Short mmCIF file of C-alpha atoms in Angstrom, two decimals:
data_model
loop_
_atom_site.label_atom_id
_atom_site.label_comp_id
_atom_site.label_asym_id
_atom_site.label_seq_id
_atom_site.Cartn_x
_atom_site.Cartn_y
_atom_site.Cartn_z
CA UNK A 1 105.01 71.81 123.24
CA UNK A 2 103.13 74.78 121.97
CA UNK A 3 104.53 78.07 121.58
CA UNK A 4 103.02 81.15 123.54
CA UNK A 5 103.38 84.77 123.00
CA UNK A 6 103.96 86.53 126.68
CA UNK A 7 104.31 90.06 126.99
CA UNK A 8 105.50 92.01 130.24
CA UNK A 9 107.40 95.21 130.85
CA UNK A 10 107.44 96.11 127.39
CA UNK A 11 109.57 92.85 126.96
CA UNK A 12 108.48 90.14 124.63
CA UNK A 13 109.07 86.53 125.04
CA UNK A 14 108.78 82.91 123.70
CA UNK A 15 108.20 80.28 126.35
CA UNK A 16 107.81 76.53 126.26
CA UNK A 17 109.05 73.29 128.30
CA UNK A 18 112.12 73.42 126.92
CA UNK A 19 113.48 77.37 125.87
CA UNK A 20 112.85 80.70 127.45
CA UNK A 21 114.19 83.69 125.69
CA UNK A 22 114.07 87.15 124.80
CA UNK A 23 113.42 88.04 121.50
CA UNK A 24 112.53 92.03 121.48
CA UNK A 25 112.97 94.26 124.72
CA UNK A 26 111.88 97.73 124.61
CA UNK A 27 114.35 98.44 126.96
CA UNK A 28 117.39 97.87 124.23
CA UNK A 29 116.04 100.60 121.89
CA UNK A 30 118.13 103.11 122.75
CA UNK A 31 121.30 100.76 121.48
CA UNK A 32 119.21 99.71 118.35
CA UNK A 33 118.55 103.00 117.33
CA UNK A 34 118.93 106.15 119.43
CA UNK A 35 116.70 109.10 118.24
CA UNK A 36 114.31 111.74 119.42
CA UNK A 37 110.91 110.51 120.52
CA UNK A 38 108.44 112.46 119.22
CA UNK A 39 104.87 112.69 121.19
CA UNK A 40 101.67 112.64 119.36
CA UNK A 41 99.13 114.58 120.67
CA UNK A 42 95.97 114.17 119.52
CA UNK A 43 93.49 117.39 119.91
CA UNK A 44 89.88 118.50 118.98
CA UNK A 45 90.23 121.97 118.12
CA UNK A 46 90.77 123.80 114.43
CA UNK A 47 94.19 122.39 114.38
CA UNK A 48 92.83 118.55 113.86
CA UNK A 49 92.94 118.74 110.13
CA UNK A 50 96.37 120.09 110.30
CA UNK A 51 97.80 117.66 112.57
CA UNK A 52 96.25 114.75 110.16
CA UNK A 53 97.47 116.00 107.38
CA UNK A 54 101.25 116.28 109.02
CA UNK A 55 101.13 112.52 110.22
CA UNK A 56 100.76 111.53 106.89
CA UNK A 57 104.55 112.06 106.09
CA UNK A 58 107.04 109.77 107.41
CA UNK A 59 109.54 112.34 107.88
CA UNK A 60 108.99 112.43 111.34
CA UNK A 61 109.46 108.94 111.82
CA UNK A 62 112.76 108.75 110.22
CA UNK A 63 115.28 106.67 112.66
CA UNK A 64 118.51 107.69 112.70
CA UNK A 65 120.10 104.13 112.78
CA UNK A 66 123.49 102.86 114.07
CA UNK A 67 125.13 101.22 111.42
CA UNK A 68 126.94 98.02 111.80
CA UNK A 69 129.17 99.41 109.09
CA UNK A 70 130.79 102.79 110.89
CA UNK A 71 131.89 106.12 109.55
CA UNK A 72 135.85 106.21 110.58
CA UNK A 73 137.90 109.03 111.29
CA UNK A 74 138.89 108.94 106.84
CA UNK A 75 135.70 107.94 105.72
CA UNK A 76 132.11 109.04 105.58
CA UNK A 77 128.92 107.98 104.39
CA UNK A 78 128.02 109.39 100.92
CA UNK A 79 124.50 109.90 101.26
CA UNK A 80 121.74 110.66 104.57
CA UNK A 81 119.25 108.39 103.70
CA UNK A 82 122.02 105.91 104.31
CA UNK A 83 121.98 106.00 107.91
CA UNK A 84 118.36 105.70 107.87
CA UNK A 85 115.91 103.67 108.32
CA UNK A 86 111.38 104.23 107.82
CA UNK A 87 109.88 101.15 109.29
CA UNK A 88 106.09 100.88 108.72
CA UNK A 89 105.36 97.65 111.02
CA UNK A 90 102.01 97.91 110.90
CA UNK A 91 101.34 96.09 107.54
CA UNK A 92 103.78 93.31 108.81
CA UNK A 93 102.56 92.87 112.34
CA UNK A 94 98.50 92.64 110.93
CA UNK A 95 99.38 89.39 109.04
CA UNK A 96 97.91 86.90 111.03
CA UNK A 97 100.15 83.90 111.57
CA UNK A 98 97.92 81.22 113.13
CA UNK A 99 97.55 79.46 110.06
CA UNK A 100 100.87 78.23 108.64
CA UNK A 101 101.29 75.06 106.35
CA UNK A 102 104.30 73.57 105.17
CA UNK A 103 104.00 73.35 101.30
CA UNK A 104 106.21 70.66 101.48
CA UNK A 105 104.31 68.00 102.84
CA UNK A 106 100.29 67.25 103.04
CA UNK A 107 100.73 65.35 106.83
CA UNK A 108 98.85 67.05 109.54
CA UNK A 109 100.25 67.76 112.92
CA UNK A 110 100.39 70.54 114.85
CA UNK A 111 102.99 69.86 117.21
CA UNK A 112 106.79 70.91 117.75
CA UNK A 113 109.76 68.43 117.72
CA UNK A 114 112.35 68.28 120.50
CA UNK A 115 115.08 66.88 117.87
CA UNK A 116 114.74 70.09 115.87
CA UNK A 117 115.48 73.92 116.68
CA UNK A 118 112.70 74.58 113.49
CA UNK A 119 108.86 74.13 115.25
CA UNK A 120 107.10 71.79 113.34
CA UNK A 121 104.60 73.76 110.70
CA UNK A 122 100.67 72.50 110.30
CA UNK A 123 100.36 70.51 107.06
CA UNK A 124 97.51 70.91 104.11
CA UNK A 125 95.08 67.83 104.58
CA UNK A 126 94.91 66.30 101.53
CA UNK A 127 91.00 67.43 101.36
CA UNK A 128 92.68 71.28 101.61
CA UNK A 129 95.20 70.87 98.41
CA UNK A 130 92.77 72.77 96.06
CA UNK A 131 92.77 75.26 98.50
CA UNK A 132 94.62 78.26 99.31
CA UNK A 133 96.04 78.65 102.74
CA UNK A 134 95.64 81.74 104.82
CA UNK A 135 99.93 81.71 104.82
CA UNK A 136 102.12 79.40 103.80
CA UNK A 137 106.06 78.29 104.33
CA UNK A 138 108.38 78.62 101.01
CA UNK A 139 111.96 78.46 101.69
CA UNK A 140 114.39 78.96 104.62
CA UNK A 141 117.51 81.31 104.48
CA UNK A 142 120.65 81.12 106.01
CA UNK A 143 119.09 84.28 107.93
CA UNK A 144 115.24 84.39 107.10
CA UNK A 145 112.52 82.20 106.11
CA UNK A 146 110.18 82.83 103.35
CA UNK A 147 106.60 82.93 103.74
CA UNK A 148 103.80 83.59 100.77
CA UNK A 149 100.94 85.49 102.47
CA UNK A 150 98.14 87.54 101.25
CA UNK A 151 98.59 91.63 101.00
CA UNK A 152 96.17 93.26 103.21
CA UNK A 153 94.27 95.15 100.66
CA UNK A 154 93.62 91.57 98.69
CA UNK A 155 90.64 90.50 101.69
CA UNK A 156 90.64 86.90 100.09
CA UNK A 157 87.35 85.55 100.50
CA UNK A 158 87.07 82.04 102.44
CA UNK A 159 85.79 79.39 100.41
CA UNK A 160 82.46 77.94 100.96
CA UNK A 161 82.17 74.24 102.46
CA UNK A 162 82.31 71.06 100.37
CA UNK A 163 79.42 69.21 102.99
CA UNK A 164 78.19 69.81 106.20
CA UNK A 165 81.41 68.29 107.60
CA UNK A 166 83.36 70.65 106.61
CA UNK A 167 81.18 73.64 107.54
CA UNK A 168 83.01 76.30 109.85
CA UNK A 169 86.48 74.85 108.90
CA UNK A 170 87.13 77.85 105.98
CA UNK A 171 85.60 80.76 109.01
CA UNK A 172 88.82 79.82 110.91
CA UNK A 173 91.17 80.31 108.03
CA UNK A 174 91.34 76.36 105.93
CA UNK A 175 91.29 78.19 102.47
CA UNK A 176 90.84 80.86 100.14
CA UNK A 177 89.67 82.28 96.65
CA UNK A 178 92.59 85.15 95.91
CA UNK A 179 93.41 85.95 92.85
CA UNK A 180 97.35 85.23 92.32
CA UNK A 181 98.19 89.10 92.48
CA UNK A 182 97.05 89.46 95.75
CA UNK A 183 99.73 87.19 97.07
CA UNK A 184 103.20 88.68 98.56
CA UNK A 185 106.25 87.13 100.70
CA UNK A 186 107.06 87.76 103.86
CA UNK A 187 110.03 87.63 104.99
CA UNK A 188 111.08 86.51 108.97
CA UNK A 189 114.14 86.16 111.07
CA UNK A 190 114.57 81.97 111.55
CA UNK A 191 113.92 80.67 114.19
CA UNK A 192 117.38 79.72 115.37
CA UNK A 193 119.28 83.38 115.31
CA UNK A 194 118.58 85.86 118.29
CA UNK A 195 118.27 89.85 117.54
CA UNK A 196 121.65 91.12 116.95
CA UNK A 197 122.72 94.36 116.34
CA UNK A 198 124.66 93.13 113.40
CA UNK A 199 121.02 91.27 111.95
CA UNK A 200 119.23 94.48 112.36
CA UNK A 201 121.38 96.74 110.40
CA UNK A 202 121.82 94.03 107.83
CA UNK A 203 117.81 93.98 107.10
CA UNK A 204 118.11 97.98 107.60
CA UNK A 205 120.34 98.08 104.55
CA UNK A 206 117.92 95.76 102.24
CA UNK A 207 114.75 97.68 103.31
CA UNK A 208 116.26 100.91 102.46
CA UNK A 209 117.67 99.90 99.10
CA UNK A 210 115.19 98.09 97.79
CA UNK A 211 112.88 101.18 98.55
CA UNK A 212 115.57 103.81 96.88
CA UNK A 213 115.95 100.82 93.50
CA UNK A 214 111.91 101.06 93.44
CA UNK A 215 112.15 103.04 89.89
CA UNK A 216 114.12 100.26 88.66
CA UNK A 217 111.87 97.31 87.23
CA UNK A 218 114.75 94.92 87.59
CA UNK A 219 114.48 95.06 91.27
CA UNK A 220 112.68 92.96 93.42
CA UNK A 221 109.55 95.41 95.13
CA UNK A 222 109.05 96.41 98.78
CA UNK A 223 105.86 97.09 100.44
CA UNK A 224 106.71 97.24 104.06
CA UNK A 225 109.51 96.81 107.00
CA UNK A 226 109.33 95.99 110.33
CA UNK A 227 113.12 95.61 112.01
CA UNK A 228 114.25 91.85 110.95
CA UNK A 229 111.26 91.04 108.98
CA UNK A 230 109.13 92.52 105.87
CA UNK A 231 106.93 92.23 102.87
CA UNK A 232 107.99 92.00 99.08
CA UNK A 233 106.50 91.53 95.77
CA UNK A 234 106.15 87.79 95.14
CA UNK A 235 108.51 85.68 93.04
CA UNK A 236 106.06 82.84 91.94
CA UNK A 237 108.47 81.46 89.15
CA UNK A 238 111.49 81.23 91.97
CA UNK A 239 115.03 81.51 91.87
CA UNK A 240 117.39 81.25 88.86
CA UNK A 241 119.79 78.50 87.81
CA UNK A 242 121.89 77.48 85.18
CA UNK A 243 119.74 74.69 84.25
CA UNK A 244 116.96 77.15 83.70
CA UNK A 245 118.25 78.26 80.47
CA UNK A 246 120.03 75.68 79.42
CA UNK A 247 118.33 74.55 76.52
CA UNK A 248 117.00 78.33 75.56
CA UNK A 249 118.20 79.82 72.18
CA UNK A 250 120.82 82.46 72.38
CA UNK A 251 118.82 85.61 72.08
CA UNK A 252 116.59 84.25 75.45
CA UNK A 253 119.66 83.95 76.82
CA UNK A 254 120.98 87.19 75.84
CA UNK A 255 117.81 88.81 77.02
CA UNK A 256 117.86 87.17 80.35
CA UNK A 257 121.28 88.43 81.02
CA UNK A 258 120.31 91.66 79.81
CA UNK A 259 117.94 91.90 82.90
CA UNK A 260 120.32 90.48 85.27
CA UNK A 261 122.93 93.20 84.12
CA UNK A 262 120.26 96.12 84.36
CA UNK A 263 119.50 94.78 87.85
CA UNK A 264 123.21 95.32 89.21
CA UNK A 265 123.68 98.50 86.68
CA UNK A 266 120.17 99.82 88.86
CA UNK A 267 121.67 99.34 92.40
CA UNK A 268 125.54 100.31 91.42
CA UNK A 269 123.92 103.90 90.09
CA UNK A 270 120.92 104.19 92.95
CA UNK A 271 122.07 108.13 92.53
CA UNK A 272 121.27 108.96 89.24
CA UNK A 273 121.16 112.56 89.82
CA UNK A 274 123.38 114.89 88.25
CA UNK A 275 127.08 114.09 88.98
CA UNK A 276 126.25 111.10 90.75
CA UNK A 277 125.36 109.38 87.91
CA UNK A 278 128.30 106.80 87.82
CA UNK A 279 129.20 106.98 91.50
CA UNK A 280 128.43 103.55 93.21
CA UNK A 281 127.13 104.37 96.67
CA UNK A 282 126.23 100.61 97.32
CA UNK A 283 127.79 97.26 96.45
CA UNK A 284 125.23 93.73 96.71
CA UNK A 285 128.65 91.95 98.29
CA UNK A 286 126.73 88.45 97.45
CA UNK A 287 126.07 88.35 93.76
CA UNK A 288 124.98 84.84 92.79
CA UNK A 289 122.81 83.12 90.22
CA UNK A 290 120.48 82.44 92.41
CA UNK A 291 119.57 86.36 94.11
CA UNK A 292 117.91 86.96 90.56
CA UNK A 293 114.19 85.68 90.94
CA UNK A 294 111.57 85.45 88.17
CA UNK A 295 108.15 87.60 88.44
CA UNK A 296 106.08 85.65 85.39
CA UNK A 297 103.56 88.52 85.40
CA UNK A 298 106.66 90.80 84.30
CA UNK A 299 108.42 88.08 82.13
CA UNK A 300 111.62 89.70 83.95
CA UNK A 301 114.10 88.29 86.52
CA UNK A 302 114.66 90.38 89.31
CA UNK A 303 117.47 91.27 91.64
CA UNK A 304 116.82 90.88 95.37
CA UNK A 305 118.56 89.93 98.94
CA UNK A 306 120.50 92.94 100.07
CA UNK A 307 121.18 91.65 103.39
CA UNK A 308 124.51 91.51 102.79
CA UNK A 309 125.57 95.09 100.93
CA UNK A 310 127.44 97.67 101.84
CA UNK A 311 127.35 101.07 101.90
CA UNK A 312 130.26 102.79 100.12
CA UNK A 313 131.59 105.38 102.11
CA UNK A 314 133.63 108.08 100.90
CA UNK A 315 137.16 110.08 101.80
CA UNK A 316 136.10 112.64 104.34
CA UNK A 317 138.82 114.77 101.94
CA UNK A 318 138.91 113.84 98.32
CA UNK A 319 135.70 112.30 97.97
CA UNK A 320 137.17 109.56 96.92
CA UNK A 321 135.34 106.03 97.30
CA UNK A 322 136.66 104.29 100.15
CA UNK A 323 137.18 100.62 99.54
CA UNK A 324 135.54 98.58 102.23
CA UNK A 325 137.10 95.57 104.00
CA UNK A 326 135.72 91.97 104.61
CA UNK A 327 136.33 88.81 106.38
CA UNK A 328 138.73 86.12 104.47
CA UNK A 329 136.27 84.34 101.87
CA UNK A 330 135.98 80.88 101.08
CA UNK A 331 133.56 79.09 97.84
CA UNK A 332 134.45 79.82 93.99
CA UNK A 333 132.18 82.32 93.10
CA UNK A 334 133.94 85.10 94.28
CA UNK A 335 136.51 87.94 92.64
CA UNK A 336 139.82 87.17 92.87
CA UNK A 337 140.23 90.22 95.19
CA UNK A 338 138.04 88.85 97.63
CA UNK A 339 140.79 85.75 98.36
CA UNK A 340 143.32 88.30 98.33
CA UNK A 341 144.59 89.73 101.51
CA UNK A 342 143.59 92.63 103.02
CA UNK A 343 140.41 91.89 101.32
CA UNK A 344 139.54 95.06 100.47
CA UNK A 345 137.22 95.75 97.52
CA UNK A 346 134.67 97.57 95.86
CA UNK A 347 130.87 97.65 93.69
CA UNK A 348 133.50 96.14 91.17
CA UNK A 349 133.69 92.52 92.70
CA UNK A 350 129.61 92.62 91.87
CA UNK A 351 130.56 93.19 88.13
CA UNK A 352 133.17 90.16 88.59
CA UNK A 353 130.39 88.15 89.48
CA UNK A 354 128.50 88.90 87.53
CA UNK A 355 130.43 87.47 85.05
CA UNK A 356 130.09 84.07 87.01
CA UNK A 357 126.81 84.18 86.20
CA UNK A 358 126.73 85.27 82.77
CA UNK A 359 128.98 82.06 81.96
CA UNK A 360 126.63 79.88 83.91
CA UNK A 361 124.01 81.12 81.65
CA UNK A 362 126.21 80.75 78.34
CA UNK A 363 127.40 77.17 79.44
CA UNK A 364 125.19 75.76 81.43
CA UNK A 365 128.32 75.26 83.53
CA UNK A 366 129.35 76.06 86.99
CA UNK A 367 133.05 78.11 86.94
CA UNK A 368 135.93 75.72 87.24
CA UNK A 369 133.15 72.78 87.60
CA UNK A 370 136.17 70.04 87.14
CA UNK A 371 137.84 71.23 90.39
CA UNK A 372 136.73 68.54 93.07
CA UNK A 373 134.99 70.62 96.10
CA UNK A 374 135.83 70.82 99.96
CA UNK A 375 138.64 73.03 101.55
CA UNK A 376 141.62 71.52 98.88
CA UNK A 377 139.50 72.57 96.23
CA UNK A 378 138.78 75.97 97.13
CA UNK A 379 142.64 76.56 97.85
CA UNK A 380 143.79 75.29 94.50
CA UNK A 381 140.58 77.52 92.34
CA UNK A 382 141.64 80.08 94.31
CA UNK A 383 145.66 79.97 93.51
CA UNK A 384 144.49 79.88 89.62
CA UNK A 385 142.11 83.03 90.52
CA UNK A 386 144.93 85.10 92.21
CA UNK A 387 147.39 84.02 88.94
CA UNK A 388 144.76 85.38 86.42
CA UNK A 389 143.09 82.18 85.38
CA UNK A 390 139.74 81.48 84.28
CA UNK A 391 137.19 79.14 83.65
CA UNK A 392 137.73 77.73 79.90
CA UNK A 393 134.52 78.76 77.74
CA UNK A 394 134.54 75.96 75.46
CA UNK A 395 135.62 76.30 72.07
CA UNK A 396 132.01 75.61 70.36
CA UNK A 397 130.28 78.63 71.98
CA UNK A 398 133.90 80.62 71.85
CA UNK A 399 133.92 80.32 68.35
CA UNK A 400 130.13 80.65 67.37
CA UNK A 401 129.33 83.10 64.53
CA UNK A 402 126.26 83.54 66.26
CA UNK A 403 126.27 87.50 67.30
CA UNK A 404 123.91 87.04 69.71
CA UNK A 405 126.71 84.37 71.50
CA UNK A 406 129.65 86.98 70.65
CA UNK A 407 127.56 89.69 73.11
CA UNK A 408 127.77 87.25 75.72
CA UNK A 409 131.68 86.19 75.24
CA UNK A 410 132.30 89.74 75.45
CA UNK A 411 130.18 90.67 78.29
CA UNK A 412 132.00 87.70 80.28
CA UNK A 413 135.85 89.27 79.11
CA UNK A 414 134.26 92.48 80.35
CA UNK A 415 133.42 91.12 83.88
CA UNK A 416 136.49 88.85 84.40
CA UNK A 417 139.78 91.91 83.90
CA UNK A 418 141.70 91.09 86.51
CA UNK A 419 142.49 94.52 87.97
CA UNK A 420 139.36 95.62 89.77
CA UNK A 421 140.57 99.58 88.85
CA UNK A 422 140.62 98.27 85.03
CA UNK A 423 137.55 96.46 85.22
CA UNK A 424 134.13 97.69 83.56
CA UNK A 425 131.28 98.69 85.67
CA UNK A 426 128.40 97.42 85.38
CA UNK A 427 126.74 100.48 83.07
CA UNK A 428 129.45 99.95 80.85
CA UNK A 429 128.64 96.10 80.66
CA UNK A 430 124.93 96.91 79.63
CA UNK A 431 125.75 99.15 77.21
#
């Protein structure tokens, strides 16, 4: 069945034989984001320039967003541009999206499945593979899916026809010459979750940090936000793992880990003004090997996905950091205050993690890899967490003269105190 765009009383919909739904209702702004409309007049008098030149700030367009993460009667967000939010859809809505292929497979169809909540993407021919599609699918999320398109600025030109059968084919988007800095990712809510309050304010809270860590060249880039989707600099040597490294000498390792920890050390001080210098206003609250993504024309891994952080509010009071609560955890890559009830924690779980990853790195090793997996694992990794255990380093690397290995043994000790008040932060780490 093919999928139509329908639009009616400011109300957007997706229709075919089998759903009908509401994706984005104009209607339900005023519980996305309440704010003062402002009305744009435009005029021909002397006062033209002066209007331009005003529109050309987006301080007027500054939303004052609800969070899904609420001041409380004790506690207070630290900072304005917290509650914030600056879309710029314009840049995402302009990509065009009628020509998707699935880098995954060279198969041809253009049709949806009804087995499958996921529509069925339009595949490369195998006459197309030295081409470069007009937009192409990458990876799915648990929340978004991954798209490499072209930035807008890039104009790719189409490439020119192999033989007369293949004439017109490039005019309606089959391929293009674009040079490998013109490419970006967008970034779109899947297909299976509906607008939620709780989505929005979770894709809020990456487009605004990643726009306040843009200084920081350990940090992935933004370029543009539009609600639940966006664009972003481009990742073309993926996602880190511990295999990556695995056969690397200690000093690539060391400087790999370096970049990691000046990622995390970049979004724990976002305020590095003054006294703030020191005071986390933000914690990632999913720190895994994996969030760290490799930018070859950099040589640098990046930090990225901040779906999931949290703003750290402060005592209305002392001014005291507030710790913030979450849901019971499950997996092994946590800190152990994360298993521990109430849950309450702080930037400082980040640093724990970190240290996951930094032993990952060292080893090659996941934490506590001899623990079988499923629920009776978890339980028993996380009963050796809670009574101060760790994952053995083995003795080899432990023991190595090698000062560049020593660094990373330390780093690891650092990460891994027990007492989140005792622990290092993540500055301290770096240095």
């Amino acid at each position: 069945a093919a999928m139509k765009m329908a639009t009616s009383s400011g109300i957007i919909t997706t229709q075919d034989q089998h759903h009908h739904r509401t994706i984005f209702s104009a209607e339900h702004f005023p519980d996305i984001s309440p704010r003062e409309r402002i009305q744009r007049n435009h005029t021909d008098d002397d006062d033209e320039d002066e209007d331009d030149d005003r529109l050309k700030t987006s301080e007027d367009y500054a939303v004052e967003a609800v969070p899904y993460q609420p001041e409380t009667d004790t506690c207070k967000v630290k900072h304005d541009w917290q509650k914030a939010y600056h879309p710029n859809c314009n840049l995402v809505l302009e990509q065009d999206m009628t020509q998707i292929f699935d880098r995954r497979s060279s198969r041809p169809t253009t049709t949806t499945t009804r087995s499958s909540t996921t529509p069925r993407l339009l595949r490369r021919r195998q006459d197309q593979e030295e081409q470069e599609p007009a937009i192409t699918f990458l990876a799915q999320g648990n929340y978004r899916d991954t798209w490499r398109v072209f930035s807008p600025s890039s104009s790719p030109r189409p490439l020119p026809p192999k033989n007369e059968d293949q004439r017109g084919q490039n005019e309606r988007g089959g391929g293009y010459h674009a040079s490998d800095d013109d490419r970006i990712a967008l970034k779109t809510l899947s297909y299976w979750h509906d607008y939620t309050r709780k989505n929005f304010d979770s894709h809020r809270r990456d487009a605004l940090i990643m726009e306040r860590l843009t200084r920081s060249p350990f940090v992935v880039d933004i370029y543009a936000s539009c609600a639940n989707s966006g664009l972003f600099e481009f990742a073309d040597g993926g996602s880190l793992n511990k295999n990556h490294l695995k056969t690397r000498s200690a000093v690539e390792k060391l400087t790999v880990v370096h970049q990691l920890v000046s990622g995390v050390a970049a979004l724990h001080n976002a305020e590095e003004d003054g006294d703030e210098e020191g005071v986390a206003s933000i914690a990632h609250g999913d720190l895994v090997i994996g969030q760290f993504v490799f930018m070859s024309k950099d040589g640098v891994y990046k930090l990225n996905d901040f779906n999931q952080a949290r703003f750290i509010l402060h005592d209305r009071e002392t001014d005291e950091p507030c710790p913030f609560k979450t849901s019971k955890h499950f997996g092994k890559r946590r800190a152990p205050e994360e298993y521990k009830r109430p849950y309450l924690q702080s930037e400082k779980a980040d640093v724990y993690r970190l240290g996951n990853i930094i032993y990952s790195i060292l080893t090659g090793k996941e934490i506590f890899e001899s623990i079988e997996g499923g629920l009776k694992g978890e339980k028993k990794l996380q009963r050796l967490l809670l009574q101060g255990k760790r994952s053995p380093i083995p003795p080899n690397i432990l023991n190595s003269q090698d000062p560049h290995v020593q660094v990373l043994v330390k780093a690891i000790s650092m990460c891994w105190v027990h007492d989140e008040n005792e622990r290092s932060s993540a500055r301290q780490v770096l240095e």
